[in-house]
PDB file of C-alpha atoms in Angstrom:
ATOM      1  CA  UNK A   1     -94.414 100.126 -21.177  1.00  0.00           C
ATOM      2  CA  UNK A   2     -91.104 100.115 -23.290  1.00  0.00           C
ATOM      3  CA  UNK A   3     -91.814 100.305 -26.860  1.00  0.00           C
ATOM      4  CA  UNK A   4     -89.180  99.824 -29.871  1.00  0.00           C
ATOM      5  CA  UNK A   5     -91.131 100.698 -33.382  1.00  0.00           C
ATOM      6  CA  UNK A   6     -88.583 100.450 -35.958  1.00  0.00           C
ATOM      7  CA  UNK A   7     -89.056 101.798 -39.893  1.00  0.00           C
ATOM      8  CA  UNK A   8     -87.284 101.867 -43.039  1.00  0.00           C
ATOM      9  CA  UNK A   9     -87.337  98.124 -44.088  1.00  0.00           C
ATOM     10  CA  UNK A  10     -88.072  97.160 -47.825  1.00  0.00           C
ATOM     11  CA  UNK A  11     -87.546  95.434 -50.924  1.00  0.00           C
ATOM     12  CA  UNK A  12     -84.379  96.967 -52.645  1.00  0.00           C
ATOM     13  CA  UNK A  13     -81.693  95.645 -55.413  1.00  0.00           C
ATOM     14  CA  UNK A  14     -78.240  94.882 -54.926  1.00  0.00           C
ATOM     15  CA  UNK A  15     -75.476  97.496 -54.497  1.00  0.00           C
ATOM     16  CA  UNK A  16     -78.876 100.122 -53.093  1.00  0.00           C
ATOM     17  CA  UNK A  17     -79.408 101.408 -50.010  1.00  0.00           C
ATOM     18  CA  UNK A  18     -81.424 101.605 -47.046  1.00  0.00           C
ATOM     19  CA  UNK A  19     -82.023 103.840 -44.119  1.00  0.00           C
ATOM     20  CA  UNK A  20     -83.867 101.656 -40.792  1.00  0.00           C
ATOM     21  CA  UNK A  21     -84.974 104.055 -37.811  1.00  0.00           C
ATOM     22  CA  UNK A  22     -85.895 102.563 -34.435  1.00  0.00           C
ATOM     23  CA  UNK A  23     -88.667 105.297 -31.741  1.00  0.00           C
ATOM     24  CA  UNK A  24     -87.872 104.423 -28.359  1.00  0.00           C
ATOM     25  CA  UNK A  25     -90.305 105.381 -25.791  1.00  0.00           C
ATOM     26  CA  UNK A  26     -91.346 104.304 -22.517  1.00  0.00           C
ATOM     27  CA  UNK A  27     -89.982 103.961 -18.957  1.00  0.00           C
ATOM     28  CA  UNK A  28     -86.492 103.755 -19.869  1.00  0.00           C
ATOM     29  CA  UNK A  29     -84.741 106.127 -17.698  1.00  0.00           C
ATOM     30  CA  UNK A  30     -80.890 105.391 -19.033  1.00  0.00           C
ATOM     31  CA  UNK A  31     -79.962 103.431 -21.947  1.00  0.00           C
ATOM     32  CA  UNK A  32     -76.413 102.212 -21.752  1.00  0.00           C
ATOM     33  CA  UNK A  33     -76.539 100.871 -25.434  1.00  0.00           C
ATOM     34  CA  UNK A  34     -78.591 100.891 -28.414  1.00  0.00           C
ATOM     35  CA  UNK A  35     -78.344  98.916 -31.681  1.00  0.00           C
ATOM     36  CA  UNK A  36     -79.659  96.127 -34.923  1.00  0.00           C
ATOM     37  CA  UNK A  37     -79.451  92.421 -34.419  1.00  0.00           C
ATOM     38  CA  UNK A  38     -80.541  91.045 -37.876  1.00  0.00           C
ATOM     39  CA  UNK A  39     -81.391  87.255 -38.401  1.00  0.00           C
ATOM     40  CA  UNK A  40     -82.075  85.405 -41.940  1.00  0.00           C
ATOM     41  CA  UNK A  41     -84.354  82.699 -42.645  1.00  0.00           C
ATOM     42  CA  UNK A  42     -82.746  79.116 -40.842  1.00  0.00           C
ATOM     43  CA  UNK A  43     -80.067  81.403 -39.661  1.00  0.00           C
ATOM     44  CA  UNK A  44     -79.651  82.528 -35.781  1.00  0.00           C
ATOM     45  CA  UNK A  45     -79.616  86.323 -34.954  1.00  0.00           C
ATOM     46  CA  UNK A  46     -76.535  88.259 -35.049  1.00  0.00           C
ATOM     47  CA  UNK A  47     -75.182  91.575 -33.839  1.00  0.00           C
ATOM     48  CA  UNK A  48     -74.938  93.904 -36.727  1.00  0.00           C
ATOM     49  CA  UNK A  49     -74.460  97.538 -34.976  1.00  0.00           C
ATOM     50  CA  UNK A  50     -74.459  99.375 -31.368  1.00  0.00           C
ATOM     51  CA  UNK A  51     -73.550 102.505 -30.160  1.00  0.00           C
ATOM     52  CA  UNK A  52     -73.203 102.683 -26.756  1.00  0.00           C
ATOM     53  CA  UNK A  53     -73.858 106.517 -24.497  1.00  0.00           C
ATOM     54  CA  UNK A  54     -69.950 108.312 -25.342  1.00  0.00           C
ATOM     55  CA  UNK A  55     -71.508 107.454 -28.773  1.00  0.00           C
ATOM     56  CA  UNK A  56     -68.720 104.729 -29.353  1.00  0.00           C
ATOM     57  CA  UNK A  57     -69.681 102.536 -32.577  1.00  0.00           C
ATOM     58  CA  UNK A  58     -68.962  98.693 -32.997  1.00  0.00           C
ATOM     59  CA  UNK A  59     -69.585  96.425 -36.186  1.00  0.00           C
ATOM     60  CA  UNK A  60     -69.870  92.968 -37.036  1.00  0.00           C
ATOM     61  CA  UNK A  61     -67.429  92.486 -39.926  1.00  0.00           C
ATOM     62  CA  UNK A  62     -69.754  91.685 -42.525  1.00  0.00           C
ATOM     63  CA  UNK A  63     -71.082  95.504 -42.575  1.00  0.00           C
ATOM     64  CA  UNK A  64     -68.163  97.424 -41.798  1.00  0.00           C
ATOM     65  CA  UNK A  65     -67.661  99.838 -44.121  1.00  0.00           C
ATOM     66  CA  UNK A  66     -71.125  99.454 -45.660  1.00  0.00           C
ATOM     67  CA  UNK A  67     -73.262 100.199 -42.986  1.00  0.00           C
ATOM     68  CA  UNK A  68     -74.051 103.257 -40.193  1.00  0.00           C
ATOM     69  CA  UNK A  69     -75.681 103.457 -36.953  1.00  0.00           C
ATOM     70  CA  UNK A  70     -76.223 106.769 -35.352  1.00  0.00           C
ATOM     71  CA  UNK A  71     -77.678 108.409 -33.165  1.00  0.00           C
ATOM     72  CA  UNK A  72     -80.765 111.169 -32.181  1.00  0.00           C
ATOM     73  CA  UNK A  73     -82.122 111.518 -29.049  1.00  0.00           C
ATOM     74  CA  UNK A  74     -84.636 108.721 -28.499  1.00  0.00           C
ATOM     75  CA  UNK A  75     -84.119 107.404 -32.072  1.00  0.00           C
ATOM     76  CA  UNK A  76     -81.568 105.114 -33.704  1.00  0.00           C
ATOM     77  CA  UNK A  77     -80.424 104.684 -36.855  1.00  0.00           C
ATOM     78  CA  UNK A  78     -78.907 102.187 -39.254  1.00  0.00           C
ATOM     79  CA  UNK A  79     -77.843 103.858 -42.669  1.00  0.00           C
ATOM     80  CA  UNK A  80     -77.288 100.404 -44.775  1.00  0.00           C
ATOM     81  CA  UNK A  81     -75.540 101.337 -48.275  1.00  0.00           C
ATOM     82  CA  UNK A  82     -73.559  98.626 -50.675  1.00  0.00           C
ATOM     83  CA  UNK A  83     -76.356  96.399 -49.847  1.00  0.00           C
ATOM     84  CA  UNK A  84     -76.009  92.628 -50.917  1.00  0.00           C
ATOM     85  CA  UNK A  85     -78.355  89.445 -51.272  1.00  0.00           C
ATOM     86  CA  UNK A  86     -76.942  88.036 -47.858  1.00  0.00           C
ATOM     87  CA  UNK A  87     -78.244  91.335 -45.999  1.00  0.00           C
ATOM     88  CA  UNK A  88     -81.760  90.218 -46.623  1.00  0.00           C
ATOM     89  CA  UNK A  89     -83.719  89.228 -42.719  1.00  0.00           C
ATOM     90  CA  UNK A  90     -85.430  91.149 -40.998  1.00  0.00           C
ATOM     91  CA  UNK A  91     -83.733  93.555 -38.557  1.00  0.00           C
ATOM     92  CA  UNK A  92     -84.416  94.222 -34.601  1.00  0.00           C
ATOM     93  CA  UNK A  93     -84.099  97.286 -33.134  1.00  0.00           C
ATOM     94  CA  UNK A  94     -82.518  96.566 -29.291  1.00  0.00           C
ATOM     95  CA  UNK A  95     -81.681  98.909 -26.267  1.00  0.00           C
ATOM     96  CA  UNK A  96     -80.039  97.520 -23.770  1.00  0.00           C
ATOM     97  CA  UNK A  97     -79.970  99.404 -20.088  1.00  0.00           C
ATOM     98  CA  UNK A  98     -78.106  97.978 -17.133  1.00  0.00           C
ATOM     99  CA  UNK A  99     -80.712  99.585 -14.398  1.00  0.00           C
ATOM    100  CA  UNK A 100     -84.162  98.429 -16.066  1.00  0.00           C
ATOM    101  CA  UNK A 101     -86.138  95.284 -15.759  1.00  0.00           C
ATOM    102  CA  UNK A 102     -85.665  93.863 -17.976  1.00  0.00           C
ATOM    103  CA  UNK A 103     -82.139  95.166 -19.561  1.00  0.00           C
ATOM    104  CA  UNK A 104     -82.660  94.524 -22.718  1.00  0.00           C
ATOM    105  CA  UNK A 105     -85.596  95.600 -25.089  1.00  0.00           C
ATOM    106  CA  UNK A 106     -86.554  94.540 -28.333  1.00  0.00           C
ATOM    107  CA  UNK A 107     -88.539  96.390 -31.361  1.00  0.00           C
ATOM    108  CA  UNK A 108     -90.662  94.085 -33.580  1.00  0.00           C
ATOM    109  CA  UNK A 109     -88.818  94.107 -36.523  1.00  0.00           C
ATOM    110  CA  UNK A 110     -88.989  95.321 -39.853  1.00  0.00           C
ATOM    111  CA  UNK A 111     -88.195  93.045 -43.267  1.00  0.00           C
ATOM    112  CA  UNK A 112     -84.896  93.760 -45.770  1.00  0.00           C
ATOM    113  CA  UNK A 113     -84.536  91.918 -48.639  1.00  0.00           C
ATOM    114  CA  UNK A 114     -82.199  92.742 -51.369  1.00  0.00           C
ATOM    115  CA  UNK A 115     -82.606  91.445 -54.597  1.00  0.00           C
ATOM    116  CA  UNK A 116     -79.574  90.197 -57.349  1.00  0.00           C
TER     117      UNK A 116
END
């Protein structure tokens, strides 16, 4: 049983910061990729971080230069600073690895909401 338990989330004000973690555990014997999908109220889910196993980073524009994933052993981060009103959903942990069934796992999520 894979399981994704991500921490961190909270009620914070504009320009403050945040710092999500994401436990992996379970039979996952090689994860390719790891990273945040966030998604807002009437809004679909979007790709917000990854880092993949050279420890290569990609960022949706909206966060780049505000926000930090990283990386430590079966944990992943997302260091969130500059916040802003539009960060506010709640934020999904995912792993995705190409030899499991099924590839892609997801953590429960955990609420951000930034107030003006």
């Amino acid at each position: 049983q894979v399981q994704l338990v991500e921490s961190g989330g909270g009620l914070v004000q504009a320009g403050g910061s945040l710092r999500l973690s994401c436990a992996v555990s379970g039979s996952i014997f090689s994860i390719n990729t790891m990273g945040w999908h966030r998604q807002a109220p009437g809004k679909q889910r979007e790709l917000v971080a990854r880092i993949i196993e050279s420890g290569s980073t990609d960022y949706a524009d909206f966060v780049k230069g505000r926000f930090a994933i990283s990386r430590d052993k079966n944990t992943v981060y997302l260091q969130m600073n500059s916040l802003k009103p539009e960060d506010t959903a709640v934020y999904y942990c995912y792993t995705y690895a190409r030899n499991s069934s099924p590839s892609y796992h997801w953590g429960q999520g955990t609420q951000v909401t930034v107030s003006s």
